[in-house]
mmCIF file of C-alpha atoms in Angstrom:
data_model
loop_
_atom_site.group_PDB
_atom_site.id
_atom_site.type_symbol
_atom_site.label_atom_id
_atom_site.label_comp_id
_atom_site.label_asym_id
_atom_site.label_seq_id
_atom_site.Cartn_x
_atom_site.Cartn_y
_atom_site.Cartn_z
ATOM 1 C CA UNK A 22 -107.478 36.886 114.205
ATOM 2 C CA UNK A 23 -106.654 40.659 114.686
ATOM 3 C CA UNK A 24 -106.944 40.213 118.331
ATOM 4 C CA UNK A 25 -104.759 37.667 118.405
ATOM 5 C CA UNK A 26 -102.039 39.598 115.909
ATOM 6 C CA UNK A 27 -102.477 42.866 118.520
ATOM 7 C CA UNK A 28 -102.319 40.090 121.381
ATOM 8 C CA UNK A 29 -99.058 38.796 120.232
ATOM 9 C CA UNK A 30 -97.695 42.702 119.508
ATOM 10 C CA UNK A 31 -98.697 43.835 122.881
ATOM 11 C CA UNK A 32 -96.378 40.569 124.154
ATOM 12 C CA UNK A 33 -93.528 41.749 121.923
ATOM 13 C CA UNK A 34 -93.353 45.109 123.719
ATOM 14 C CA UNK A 35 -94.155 43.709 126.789
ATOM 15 C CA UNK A 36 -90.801 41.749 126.324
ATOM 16 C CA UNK A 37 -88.659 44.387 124.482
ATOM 17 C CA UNK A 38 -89.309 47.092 128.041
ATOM 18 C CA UNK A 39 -88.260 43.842 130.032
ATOM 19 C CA UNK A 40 -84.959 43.364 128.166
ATOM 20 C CA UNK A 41 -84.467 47.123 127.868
ATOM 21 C CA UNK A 42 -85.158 47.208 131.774
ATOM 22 C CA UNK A 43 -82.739 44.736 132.412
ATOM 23 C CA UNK A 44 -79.197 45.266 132.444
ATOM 24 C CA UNK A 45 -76.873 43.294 130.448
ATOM 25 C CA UNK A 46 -75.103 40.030 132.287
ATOM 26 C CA UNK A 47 -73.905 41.679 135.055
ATOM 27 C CA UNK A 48 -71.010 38.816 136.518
ATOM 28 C CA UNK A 49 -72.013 36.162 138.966
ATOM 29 C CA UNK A 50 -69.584 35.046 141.551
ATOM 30 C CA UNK A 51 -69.148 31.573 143.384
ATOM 31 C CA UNK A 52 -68.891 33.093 147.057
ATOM 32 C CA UNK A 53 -72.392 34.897 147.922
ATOM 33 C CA UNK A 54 -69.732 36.926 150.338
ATOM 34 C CA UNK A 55 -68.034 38.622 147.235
ATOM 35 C CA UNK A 56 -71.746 38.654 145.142
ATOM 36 C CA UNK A 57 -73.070 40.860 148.222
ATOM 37 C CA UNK A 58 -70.110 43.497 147.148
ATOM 38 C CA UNK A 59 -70.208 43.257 144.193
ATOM 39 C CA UNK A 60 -73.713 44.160 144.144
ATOM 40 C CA UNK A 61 -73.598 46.680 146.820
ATOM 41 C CA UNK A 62 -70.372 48.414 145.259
ATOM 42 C CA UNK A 63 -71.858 48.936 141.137
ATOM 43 C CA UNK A 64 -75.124 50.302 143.595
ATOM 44 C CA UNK A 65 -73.021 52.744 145.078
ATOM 45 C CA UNK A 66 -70.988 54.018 141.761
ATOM 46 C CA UNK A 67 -72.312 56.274 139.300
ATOM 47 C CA UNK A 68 -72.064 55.909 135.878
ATOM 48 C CA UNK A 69 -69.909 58.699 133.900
ATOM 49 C CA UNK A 70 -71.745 58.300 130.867
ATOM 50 C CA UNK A 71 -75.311 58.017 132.251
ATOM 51 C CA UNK A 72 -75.234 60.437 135.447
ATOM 52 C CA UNK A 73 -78.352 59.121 137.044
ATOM 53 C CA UNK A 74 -77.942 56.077 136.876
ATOM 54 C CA UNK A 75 -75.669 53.754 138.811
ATOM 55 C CA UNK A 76 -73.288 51.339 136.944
ATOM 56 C CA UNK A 77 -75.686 48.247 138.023
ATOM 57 C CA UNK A 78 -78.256 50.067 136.201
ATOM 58 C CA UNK A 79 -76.435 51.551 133.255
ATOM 59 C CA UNK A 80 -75.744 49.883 130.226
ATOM 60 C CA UNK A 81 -73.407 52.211 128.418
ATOM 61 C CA UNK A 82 -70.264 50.791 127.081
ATOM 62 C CA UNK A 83 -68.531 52.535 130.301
ATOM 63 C CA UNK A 84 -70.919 50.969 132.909
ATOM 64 C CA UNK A 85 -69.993 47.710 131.149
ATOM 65 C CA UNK A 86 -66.426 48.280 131.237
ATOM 66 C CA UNK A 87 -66.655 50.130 134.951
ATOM 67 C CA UNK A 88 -68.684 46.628 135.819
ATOM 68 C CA UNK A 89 -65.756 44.491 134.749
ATOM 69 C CA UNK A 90 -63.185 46.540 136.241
ATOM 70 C CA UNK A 91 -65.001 46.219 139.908
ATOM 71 C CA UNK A 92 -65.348 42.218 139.101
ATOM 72 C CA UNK A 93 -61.966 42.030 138.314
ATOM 73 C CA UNK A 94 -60.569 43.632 141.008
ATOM 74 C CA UNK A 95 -62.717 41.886 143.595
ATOM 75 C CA UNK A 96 -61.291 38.571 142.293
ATOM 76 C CA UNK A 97 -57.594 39.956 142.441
ATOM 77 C CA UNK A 98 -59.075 40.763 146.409
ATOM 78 C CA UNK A 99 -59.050 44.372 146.031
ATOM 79 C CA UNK A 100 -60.536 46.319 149.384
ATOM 80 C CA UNK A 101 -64.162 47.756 148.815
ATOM 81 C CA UNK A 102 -62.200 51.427 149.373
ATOM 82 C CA UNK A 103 -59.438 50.710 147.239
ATOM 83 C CA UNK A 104 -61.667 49.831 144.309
ATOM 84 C CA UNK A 105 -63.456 53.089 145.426
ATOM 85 C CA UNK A 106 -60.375 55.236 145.695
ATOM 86 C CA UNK A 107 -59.679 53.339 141.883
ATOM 87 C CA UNK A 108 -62.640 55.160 140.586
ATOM 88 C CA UNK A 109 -62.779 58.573 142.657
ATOM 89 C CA UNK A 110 -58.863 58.664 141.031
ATOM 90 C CA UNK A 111 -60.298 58.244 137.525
ATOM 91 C CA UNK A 112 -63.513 60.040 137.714
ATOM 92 C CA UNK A 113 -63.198 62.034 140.225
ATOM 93 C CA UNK A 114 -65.629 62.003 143.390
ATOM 94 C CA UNK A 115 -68.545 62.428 141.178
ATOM 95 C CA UNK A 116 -68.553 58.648 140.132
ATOM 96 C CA UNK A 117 -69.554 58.698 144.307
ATOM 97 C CA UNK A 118 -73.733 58.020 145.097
ATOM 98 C CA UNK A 119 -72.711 58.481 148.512
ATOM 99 C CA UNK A 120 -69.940 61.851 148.176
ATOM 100 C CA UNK A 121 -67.726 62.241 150.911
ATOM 101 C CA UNK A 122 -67.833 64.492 153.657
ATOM 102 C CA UNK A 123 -65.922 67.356 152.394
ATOM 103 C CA UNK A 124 -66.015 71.198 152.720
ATOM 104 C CA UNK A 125 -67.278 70.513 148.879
ATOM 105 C CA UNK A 126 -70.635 68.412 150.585
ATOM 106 C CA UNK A 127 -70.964 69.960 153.588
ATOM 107 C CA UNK A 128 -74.154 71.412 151.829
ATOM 108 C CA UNK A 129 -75.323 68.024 151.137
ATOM 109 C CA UNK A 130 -74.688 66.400 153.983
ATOM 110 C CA UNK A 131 -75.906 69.152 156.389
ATOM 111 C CA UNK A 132 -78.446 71.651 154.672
ATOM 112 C CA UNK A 133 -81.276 69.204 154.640
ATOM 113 C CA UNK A 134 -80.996 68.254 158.940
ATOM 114 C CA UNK A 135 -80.378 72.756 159.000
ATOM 115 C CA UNK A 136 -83.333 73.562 156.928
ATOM 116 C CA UNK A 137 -85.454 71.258 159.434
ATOM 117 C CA UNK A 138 -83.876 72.518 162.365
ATOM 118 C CA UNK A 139 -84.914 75.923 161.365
ATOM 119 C CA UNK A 140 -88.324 74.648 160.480
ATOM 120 C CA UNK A 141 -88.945 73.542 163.727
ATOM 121 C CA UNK A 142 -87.437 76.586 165.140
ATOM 122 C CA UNK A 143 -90.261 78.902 162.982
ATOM 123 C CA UNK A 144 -93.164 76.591 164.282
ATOM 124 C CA UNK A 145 -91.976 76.833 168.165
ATOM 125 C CA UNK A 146 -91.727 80.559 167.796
ATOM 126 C CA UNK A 147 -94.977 80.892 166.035
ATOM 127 C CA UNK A 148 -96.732 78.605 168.543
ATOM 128 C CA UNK A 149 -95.378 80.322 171.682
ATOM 129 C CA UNK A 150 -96.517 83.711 170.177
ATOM 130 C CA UNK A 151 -99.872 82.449 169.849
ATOM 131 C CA UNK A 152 -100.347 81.406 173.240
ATOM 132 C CA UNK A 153 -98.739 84.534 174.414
ATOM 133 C CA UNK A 154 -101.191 86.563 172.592
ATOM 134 C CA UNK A 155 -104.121 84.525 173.371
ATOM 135 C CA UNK A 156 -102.987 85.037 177.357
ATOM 136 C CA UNK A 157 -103.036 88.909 176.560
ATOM 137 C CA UNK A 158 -106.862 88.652 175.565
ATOM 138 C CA UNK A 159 -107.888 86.884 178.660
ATOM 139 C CA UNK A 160 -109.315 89.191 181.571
ATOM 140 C CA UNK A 161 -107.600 89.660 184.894
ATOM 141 C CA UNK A 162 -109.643 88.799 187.583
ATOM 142 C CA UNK A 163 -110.847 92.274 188.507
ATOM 143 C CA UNK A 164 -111.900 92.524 184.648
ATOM 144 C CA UNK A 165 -114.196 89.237 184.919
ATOM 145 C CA UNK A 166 -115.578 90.833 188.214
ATOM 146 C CA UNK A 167 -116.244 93.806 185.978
ATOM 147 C CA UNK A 168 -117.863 91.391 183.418
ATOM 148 C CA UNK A 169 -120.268 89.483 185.585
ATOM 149 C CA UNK A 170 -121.723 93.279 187.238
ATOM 150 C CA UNK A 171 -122.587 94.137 184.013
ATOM 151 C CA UNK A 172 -123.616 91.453 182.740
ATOM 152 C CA UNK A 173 -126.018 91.077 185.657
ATOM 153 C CA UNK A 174 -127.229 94.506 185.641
ATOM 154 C CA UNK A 175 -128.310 93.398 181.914
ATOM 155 C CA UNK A 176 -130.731 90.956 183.455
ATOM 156 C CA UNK B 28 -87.791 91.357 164.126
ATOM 157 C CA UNK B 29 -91.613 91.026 162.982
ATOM 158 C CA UNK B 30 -91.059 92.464 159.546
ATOM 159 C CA UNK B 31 -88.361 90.378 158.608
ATOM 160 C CA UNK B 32 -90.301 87.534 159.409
ATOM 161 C CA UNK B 33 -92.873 89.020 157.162
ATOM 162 C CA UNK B 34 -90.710 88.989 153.987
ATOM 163 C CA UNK B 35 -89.101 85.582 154.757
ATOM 164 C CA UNK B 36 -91.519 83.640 152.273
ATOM 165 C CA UNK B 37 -90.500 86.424 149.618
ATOM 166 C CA UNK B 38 -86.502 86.226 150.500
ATOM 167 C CA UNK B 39 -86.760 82.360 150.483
ATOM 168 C CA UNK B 40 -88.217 82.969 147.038
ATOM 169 C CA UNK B 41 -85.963 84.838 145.595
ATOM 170 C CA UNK B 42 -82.965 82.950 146.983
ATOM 171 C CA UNK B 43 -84.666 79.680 145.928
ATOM 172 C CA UNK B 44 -85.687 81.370 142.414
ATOM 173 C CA UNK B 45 -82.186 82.545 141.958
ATOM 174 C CA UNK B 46 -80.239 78.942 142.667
ATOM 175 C CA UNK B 47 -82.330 76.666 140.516
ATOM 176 C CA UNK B 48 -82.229 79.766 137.570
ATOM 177 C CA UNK B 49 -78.719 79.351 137.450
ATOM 178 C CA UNK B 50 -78.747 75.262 137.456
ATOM 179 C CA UNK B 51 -80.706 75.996 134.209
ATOM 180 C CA UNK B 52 -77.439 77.138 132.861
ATOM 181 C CA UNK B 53 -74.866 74.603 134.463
ATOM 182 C CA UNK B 54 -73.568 72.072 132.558
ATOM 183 C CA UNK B 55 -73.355 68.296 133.722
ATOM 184 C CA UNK B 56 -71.825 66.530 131.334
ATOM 185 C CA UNK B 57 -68.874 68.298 131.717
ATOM 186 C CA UNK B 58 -66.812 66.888 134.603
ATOM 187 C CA UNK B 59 -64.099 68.278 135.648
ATOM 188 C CA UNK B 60 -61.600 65.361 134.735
ATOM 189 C CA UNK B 61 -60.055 63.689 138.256
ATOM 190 C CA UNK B 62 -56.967 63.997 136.362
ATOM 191 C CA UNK B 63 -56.393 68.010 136.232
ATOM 192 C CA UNK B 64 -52.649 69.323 136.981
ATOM 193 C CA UNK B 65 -51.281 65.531 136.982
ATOM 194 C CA UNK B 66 -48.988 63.772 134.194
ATOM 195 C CA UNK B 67 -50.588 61.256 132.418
ATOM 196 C CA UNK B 68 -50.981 58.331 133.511
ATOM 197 C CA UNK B 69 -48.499 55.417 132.197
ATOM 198 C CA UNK B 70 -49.064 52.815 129.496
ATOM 199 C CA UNK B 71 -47.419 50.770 126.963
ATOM 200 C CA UNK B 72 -49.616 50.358 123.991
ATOM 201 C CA UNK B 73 -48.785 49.529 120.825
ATOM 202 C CA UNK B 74 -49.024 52.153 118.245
ATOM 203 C CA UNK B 75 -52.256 52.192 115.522
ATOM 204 C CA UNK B 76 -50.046 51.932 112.404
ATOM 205 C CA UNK B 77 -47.343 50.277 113.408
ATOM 206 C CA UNK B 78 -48.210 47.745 116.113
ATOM 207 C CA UNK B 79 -44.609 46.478 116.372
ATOM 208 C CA UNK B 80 -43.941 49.811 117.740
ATOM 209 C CA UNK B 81 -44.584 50.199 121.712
ATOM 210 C CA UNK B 82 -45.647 53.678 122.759
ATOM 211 C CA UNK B 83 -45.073 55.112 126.423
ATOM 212 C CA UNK B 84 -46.028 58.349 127.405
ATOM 213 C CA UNK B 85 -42.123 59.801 126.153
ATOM 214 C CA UNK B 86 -43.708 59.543 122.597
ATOM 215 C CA UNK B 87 -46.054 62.223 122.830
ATOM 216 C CA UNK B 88 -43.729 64.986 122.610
ATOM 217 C CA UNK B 89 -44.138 68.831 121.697
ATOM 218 C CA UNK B 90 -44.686 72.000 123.645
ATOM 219 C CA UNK B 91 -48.282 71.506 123.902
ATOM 220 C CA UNK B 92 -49.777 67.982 122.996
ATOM 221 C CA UNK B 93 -53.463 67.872 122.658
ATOM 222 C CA UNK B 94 -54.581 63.834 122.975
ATOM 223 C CA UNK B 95 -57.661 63.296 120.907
ATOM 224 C CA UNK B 96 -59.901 60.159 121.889
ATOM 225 C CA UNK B 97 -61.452 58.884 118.803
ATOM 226 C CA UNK B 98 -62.915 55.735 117.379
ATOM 227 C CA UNK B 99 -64.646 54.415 114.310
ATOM 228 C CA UNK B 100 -68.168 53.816 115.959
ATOM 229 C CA UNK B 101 -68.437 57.517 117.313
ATOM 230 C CA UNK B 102 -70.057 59.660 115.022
ATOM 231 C CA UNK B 103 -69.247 62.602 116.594
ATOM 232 C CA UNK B 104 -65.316 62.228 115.893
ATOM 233 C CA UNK B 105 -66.366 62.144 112.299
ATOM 234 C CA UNK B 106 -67.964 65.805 112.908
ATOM 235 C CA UNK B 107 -64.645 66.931 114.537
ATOM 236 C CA UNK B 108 -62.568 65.243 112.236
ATOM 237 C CA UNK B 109 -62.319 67.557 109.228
ATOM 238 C CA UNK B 110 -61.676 70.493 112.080
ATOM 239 C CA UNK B 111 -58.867 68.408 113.515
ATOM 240 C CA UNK B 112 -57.138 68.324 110.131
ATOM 241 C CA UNK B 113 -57.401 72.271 110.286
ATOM 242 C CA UNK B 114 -55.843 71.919 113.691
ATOM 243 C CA UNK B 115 -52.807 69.973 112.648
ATOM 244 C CA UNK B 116 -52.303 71.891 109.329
ATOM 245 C CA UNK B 117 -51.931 75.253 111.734
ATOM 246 C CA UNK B 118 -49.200 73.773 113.790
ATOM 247 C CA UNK B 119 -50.333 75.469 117.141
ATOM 248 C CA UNK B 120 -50.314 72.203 119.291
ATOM 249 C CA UNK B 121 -49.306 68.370 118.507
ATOM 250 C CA UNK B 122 -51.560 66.254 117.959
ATOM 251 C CA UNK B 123 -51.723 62.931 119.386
ATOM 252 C CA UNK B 124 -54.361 60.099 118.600
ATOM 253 C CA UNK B 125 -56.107 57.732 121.039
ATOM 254 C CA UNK B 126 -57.831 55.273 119.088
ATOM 255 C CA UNK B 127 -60.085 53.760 121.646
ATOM 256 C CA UNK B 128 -62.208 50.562 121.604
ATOM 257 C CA UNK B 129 -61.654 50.414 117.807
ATOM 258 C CA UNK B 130 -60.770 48.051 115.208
ATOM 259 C CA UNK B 131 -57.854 48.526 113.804
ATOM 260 C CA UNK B 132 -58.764 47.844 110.345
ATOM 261 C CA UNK B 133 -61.756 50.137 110.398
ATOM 262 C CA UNK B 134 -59.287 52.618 111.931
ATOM 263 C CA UNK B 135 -56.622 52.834 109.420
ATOM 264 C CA UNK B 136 -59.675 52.647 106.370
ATOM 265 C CA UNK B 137 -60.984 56.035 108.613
ATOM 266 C CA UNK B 138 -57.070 57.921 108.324
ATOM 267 C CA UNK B 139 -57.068 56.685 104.529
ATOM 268 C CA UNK B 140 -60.550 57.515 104.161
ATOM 269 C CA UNK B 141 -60.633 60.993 105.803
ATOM 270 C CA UNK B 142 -57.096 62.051 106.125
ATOM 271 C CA UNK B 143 -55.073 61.380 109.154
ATOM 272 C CA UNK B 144 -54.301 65.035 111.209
ATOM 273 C CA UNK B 145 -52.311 62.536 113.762
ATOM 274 C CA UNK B 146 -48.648 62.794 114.815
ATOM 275 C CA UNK B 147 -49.270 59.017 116.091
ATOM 276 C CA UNK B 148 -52.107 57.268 117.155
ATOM 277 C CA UNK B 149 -52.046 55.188 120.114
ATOM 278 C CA UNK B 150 -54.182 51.703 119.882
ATOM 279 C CA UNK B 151 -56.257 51.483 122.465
ATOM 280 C CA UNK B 152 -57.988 48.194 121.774
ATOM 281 C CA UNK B 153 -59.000 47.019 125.329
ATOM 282 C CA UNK B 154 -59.801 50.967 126.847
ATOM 283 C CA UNK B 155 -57.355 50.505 129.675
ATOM 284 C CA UNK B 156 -55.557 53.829 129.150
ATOM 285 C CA UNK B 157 -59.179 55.369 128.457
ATOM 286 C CA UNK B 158 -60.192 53.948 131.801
ATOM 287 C CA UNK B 159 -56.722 55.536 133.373
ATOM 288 C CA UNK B 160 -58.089 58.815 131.506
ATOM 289 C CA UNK B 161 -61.250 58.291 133.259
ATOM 290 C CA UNK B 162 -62.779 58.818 129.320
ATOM 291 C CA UNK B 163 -66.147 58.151 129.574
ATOM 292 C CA UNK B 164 -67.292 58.251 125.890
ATOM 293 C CA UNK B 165 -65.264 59.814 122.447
ATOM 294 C CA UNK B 166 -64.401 62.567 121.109
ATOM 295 C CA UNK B 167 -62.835 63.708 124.821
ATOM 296 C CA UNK B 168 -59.695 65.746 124.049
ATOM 297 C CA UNK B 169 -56.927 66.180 126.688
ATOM 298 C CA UNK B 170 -54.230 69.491 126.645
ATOM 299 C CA UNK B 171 -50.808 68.374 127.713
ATOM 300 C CA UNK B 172 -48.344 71.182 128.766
ATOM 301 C CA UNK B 173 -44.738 71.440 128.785
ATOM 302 C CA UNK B 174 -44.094 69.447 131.278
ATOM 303 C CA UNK B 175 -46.126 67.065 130.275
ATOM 304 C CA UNK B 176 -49.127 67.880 133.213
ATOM 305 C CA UNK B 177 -52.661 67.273 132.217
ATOM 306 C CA UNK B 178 -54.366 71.111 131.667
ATOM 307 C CA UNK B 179 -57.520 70.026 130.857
ATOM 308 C CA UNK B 180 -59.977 67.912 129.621
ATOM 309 C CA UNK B 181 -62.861 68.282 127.101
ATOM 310 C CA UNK B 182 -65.550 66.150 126.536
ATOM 311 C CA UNK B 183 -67.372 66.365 122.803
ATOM 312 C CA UNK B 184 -66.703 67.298 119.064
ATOM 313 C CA UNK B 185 -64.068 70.026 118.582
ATOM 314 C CA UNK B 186 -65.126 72.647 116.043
ATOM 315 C CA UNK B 187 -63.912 76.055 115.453
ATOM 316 C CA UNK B 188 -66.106 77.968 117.954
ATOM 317 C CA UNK B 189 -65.154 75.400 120.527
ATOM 318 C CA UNK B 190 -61.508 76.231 119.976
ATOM 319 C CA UNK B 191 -62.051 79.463 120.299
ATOM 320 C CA UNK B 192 -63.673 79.360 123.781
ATOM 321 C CA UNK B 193 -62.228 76.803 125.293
ATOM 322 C CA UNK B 194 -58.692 75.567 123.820
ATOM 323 C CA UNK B 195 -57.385 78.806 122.649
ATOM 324 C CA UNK B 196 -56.895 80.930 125.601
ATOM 325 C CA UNK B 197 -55.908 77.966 127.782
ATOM 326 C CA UNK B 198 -53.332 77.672 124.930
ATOM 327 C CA UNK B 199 -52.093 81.147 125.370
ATOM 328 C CA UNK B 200 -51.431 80.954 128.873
ATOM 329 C CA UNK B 201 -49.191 77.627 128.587
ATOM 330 C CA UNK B 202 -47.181 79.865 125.498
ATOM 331 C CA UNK B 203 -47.244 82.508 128.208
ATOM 332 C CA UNK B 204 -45.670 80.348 131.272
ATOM 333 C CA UNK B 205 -43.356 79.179 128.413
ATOM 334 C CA UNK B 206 -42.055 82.918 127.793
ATOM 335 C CA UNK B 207 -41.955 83.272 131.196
ATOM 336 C CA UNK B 208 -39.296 80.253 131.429
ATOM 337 C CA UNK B 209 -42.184 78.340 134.561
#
């Protein structure tokens, strides 16, 4: 009986993180065209409220509302950018995933493909210095002549 | 050439150390609003007491106009609240109500309730002009100059120390361009 009450609990929770996971009725749209942007555009805005989430993942009041205003301006056949611009004029370029390319995100944009290129950079000049200094430490050919006297008066 | 290479790992560190140490201190719930140095934005609501009454942005008049965004369900407006009433009793600014996502009933029972620091209140039912304000949550107060240009934006309860850092010398400058006839 206990194992069936801490069954039946364990279900419960189960559920509860499922719901909780879930976001509330986002809208559903008749064309799969419009469906696809919708989708793709609450992916690519970020929720004020919540600032790591998107709004298809939020479910703050503002997501919500955010949610309705893209849905309602895809019906009225709003451009993707001009229900972008809609935002960025609201919230500023923040409510962007994806910022701009701006003096502002050059950084972003930029630093990561820099950082590598001076990565690789380091490695080439540490690995031609390496075989530089390992040609230094090999014996001219009067020097192995040298070598092989001695080592044969050794024997 | 060979030394600096040397202390690279240790300059790296430092710079490295140095960025994240002051992203300990930065802030990110407080976004610069989108609307900074523009007027505000237009709207025809209906006001919160009197909804025969249609309210445009003419109606918040006064030198300096701070718009407070407010509701029932927020229980941070009812931490600002009795600072608010302090506010309006000093006379430095006007202030101007944005009852947002509310009901009215529940929002004239608050006023009785709690006293009402308002000039007017606009009724915000549906959040549009909260959505033109790019609000993202209440309290979120908004300082309105002279000319009626958005100065700022703050989101979160008012309280004295607040004031004091971050309305009252933004508050002296507008008095200042004032004097100044700008």
């Amino acid at each position: 009986m206990l194992t069936r009450i801490l069954c039946l609990i364990a279900l419960l929770f189960a559920g509860a993180t499922i719901v909780l996971a879930m976001p509330s009725q986002t809208q559903a749209f008749d064309d799969p065209v419009m469906e696809k942007r919708y989708q793709s555009l609450i992916k690519e805005l970020r929720c004020p409220k919540c600032q790591n989430q998107n709004l298809a993942d939020s479910n703050s009041q503002i997501a919500v509302d955010l949610r309705n205003e893209v849905y309602d301006m895809l019906n009225q056949g709003k451009a993707d950018m001009e229900i972008t611009s809609y935002m960025v004029d609201r919230y500023g370029e923040f409510v962007l995933y994806r910022p701009k390319v701006n003096q502002l995100t050059y950084i972003l944009w930029f630093g990561p493909a820099v950082i590598l290129f001076i990565g690789v950079v380091i490695v080439v000049i540490a690995a031609r210095r390496k075989a530089a200094s390992k040609k230094e430490l090999s014996l001219s050919a009067e020097q192995q002549q040298q070598l092989d006297e001695i080592l044969k008066e050794k024997d | 050439m060979g030394k600096v290479i040397r202390f690279l790992p240790l300059i790296v560190f430092i710079a490295l150390g140095a960025v994240l140490y002051r992203g300990l201190f930065l802030k990110p719930q407080e976004l610069p609003s989108a609307l900074v140095g523009k007027s505000v934005p237009a709207f025809s609501l209906p006001g919160l007491k009197n909804a025969e009454r249609v309210l445009t942005p003419a109606d918040l008049s006064g030198d300096i106009v701070l718009l407070n965004v407010w509701a029932t369900w927020c229980p941070s407006c009812r931490y600002e609240h009795p600072y608010l009433l302090d506010l309006a009793k000093s006379g430095q600014v006007s202030l101007y109500g944005l009852n947002y996502k509310d009901e009215r009933q529940a929002a004239l029972k608050w006023l009785d309730d709690l006293g009402d620091p308002y000039l007017l209140n606009v009724f915000d039912e549906a959040g549009r002009l909260g959505l033109d304000l790019g609000v993202y949550a209440a309290p979120e107060t908004f300082v309105i100059d002279h000319h009626g240009i958005i100065r700022k934006r703050f989101a979160g309860p008012i309280d004295a120390k607040v004031w004091q850092q971050e309305f009252a010398p933004l508050v002296k400058t507008i008095r200042q361009e004032q004097a100044r006839g700008e």
